[in-house]
Short mmCIF file of C-alpha atoms in Angstrom, two decimals:
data_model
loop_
_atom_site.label_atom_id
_atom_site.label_comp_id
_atom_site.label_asym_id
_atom_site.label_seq_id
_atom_site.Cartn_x
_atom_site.Cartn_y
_atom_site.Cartn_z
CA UNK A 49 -5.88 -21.58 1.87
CA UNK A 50 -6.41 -22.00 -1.70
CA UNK A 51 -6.65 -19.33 -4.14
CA UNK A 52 -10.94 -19.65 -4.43
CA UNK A 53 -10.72 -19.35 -0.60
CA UNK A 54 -8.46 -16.15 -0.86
CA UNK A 55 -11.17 -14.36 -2.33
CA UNK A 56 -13.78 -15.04 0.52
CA UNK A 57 -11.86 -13.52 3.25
CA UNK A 58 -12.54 -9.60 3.72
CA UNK A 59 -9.33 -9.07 5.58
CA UNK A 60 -6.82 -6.47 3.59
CA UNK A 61 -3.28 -6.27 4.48
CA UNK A 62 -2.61 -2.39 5.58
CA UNK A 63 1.58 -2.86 5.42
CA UNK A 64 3.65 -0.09 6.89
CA UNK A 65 6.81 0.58 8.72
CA UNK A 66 7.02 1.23 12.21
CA UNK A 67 7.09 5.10 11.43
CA UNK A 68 6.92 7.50 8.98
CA UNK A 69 3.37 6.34 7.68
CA UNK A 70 1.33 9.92 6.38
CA UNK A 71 -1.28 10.02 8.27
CA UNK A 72 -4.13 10.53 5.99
CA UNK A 73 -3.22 8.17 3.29
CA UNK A 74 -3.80 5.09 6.29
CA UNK A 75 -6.41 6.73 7.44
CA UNK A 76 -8.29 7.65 4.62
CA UNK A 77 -8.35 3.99 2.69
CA UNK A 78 -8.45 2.47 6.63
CA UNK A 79 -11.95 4.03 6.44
CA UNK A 80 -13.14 3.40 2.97
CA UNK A 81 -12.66 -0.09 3.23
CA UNK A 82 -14.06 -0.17 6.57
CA UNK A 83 -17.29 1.73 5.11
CA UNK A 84 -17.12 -0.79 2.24
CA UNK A 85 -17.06 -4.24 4.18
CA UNK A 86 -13.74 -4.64 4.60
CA UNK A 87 -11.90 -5.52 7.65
CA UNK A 88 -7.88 -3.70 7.18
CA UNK A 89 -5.48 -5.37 8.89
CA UNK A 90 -2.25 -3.30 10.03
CA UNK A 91 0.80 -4.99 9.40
CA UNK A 92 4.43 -4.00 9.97
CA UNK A 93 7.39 -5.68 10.98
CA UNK A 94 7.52 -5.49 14.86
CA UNK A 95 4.96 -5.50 17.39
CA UNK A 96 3.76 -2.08 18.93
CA UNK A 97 2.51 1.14 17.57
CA UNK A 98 3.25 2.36 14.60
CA UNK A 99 3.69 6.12 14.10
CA UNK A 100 1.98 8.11 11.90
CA UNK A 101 2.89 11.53 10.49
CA UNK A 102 1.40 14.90 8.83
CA UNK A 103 4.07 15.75 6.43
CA UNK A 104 6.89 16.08 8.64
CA UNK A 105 5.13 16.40 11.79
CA UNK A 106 4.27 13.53 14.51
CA UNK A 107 1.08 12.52 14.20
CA UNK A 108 -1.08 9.85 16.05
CA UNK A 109 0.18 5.85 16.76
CA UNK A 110 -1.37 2.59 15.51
CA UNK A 111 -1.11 -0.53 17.05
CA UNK A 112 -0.05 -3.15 14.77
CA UNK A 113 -2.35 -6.49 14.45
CA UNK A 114 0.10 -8.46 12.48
CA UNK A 115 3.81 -8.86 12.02
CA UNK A 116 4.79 -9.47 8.57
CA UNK A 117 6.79 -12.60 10.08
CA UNK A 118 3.25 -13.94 10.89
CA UNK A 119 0.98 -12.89 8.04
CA UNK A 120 0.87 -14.67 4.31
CA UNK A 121 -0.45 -13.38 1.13
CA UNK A 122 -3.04 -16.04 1.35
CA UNK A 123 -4.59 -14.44 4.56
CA UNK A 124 -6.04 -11.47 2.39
CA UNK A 125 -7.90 -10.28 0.17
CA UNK A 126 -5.64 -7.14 -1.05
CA UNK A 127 -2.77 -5.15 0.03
CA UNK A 128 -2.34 -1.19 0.62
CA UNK A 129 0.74 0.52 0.75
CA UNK A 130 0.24 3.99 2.83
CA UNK A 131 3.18 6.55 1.46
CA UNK A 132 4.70 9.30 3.62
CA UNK A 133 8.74 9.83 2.43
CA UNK A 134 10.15 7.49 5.42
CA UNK A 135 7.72 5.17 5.35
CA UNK A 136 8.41 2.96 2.44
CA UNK A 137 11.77 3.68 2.05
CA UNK A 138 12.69 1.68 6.10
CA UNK A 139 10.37 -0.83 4.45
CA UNK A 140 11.81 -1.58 1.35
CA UNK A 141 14.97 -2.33 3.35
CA UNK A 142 12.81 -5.44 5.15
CA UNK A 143 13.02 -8.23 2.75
CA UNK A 144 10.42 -10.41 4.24
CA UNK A 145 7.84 -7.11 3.55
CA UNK A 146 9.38 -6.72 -0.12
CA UNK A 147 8.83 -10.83 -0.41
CA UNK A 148 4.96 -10.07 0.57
CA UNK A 149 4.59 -7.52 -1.84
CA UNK A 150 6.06 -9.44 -4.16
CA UNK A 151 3.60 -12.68 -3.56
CA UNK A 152 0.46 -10.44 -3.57
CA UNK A 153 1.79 -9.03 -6.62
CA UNK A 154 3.04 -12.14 -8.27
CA UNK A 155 -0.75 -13.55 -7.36
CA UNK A 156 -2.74 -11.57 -8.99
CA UNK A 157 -4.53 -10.15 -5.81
CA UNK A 158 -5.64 -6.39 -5.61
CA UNK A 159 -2.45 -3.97 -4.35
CA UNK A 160 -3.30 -0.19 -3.82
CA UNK A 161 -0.34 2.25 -3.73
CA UNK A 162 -0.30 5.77 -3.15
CA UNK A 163 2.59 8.34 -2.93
CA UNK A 164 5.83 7.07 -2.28
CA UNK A 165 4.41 3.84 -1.15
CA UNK A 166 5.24 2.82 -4.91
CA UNK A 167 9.16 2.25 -3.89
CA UNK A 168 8.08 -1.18 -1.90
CA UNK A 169 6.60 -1.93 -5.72
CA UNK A 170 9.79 -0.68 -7.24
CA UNK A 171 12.13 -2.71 -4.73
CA UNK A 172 9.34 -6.09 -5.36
CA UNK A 173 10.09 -5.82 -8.65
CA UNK A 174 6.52 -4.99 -9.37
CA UNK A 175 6.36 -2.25 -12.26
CA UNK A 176 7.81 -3.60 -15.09
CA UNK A 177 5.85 -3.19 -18.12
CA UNK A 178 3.16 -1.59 -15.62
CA UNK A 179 1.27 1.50 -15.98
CA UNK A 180 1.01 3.54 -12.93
CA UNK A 181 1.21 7.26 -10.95
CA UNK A 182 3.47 7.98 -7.58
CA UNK A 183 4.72 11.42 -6.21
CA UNK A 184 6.06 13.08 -9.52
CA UNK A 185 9.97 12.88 -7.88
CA UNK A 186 9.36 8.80 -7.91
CA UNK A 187 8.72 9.00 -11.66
CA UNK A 188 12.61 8.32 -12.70
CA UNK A 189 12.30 4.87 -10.37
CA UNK A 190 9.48 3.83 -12.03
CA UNK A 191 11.14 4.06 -15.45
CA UNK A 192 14.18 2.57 -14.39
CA UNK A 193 12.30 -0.42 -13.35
CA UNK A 194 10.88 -1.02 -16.54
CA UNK A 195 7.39 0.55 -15.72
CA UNK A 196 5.83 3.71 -17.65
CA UNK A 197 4.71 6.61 -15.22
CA UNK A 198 1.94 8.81 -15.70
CA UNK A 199 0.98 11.86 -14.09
CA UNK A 200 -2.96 10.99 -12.75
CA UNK A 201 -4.86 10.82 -9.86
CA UNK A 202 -5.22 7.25 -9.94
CA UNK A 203 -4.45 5.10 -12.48
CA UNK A 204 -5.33 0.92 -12.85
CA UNK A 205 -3.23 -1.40 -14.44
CA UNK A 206 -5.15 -5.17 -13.60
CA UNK A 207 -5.12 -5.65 -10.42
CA UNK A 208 -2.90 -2.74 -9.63
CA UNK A 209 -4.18 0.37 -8.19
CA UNK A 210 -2.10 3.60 -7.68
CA UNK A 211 -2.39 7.46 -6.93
CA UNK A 212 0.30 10.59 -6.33
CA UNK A 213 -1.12 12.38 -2.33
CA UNK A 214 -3.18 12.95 -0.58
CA UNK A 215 -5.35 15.50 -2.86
CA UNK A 216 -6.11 11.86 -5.00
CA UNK A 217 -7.46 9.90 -2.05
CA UNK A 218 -11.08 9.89 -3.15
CA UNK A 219 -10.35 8.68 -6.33
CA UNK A 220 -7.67 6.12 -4.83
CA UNK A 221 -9.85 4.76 -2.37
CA UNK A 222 -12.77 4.45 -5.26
CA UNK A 223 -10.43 2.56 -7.58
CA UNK A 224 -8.74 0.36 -4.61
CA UNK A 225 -12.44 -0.52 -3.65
CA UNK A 226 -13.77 -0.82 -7.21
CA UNK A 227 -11.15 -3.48 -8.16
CA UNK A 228 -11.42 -5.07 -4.20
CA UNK A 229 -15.09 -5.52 -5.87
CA UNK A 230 -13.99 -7.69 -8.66
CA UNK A 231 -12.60 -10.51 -5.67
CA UNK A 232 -15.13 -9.68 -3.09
#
């Protein structure tokens, strides 16, 4: 698929770990895009359900659609990155997940971040000389990856969208659409 045909397709890559995923922050852009057109696509690295969390507390399960093993950047539109504390931090550790951020990254194509989701950006070497927000206790990674953190709800560098919680969804989910606009 070439990169003219890329921006046709209205599937976005939803990438998570198995578990650990906050709830509301797959949930909430799961919708938006839905609402908007959009068809998300969950992707993780194994087959199965995923589980989902409220803070620290089990939440409800997602079956996966995709494993990263059989998913390329090409197949999308845009990538989110759902946060929750364990989430992206078992993900960063799967280097075939970091490699796809990396490649939607390194592409150009739309990536929305939110929370601590911003580590997979961190570990794809994604942030240098990049303006964005995380969860405030992120901000030191950030910086030491070359990238300048700012405390807003949602903040847009190019084709990079990202946001600090859950409190910030609305205005996550309007930037993550508003720049999915620009290739859709």
């Amino acid at each position: 698929m070439t990169s003219a045909d890329q921006r046709t397709t209205r599937s976005i890559a939803v990438l998570v770990a198995m578990e650990g995923i906050e709830q509301i922050e797959l949930t909430g852009p799961w919708k938006a895009l839905e609402d908007a057109g959009w068809e998300p696509v969950l992707v993780a690295p194994d087959r199965g359900d995923v589980q989902a969390f409220e803070h620290l507390d089990r939440a409800d399960r997602f079956p996966v659609d995709r494993t990263v093993a059989d998913v390329a950047v090409e197949d999308f539109a845009g990538l989110v990155l759902p946060g929750g504390v364990a989430n992206p931090d078992a993900l960063r550790t799967d280097a075939a997940a970091v490699d796809l951020v990396r490649g939607f990254v390194q592409g150009g194509a739309p990536v929305a971040a939110i929370c601590h989701a911003i580590w997979m950006l961190v570990e794809a070497d994604a942030v240098r000389d990049r303006t964005l927000t995380s969860w405030p206790s992120l901000q030191t990674d950030v910086r030491n990856a070359g990238g300048t953190w700012v405390d807003q709800e949602v903040v847009t560098d190019g084709s990079l969208v990202t946001s600090r919680k859950p409190d910030d969804l609305p205005a996550f989910n309007a930037a993550m659409l508003d720049v999915l606009g620009a290739v859709g």
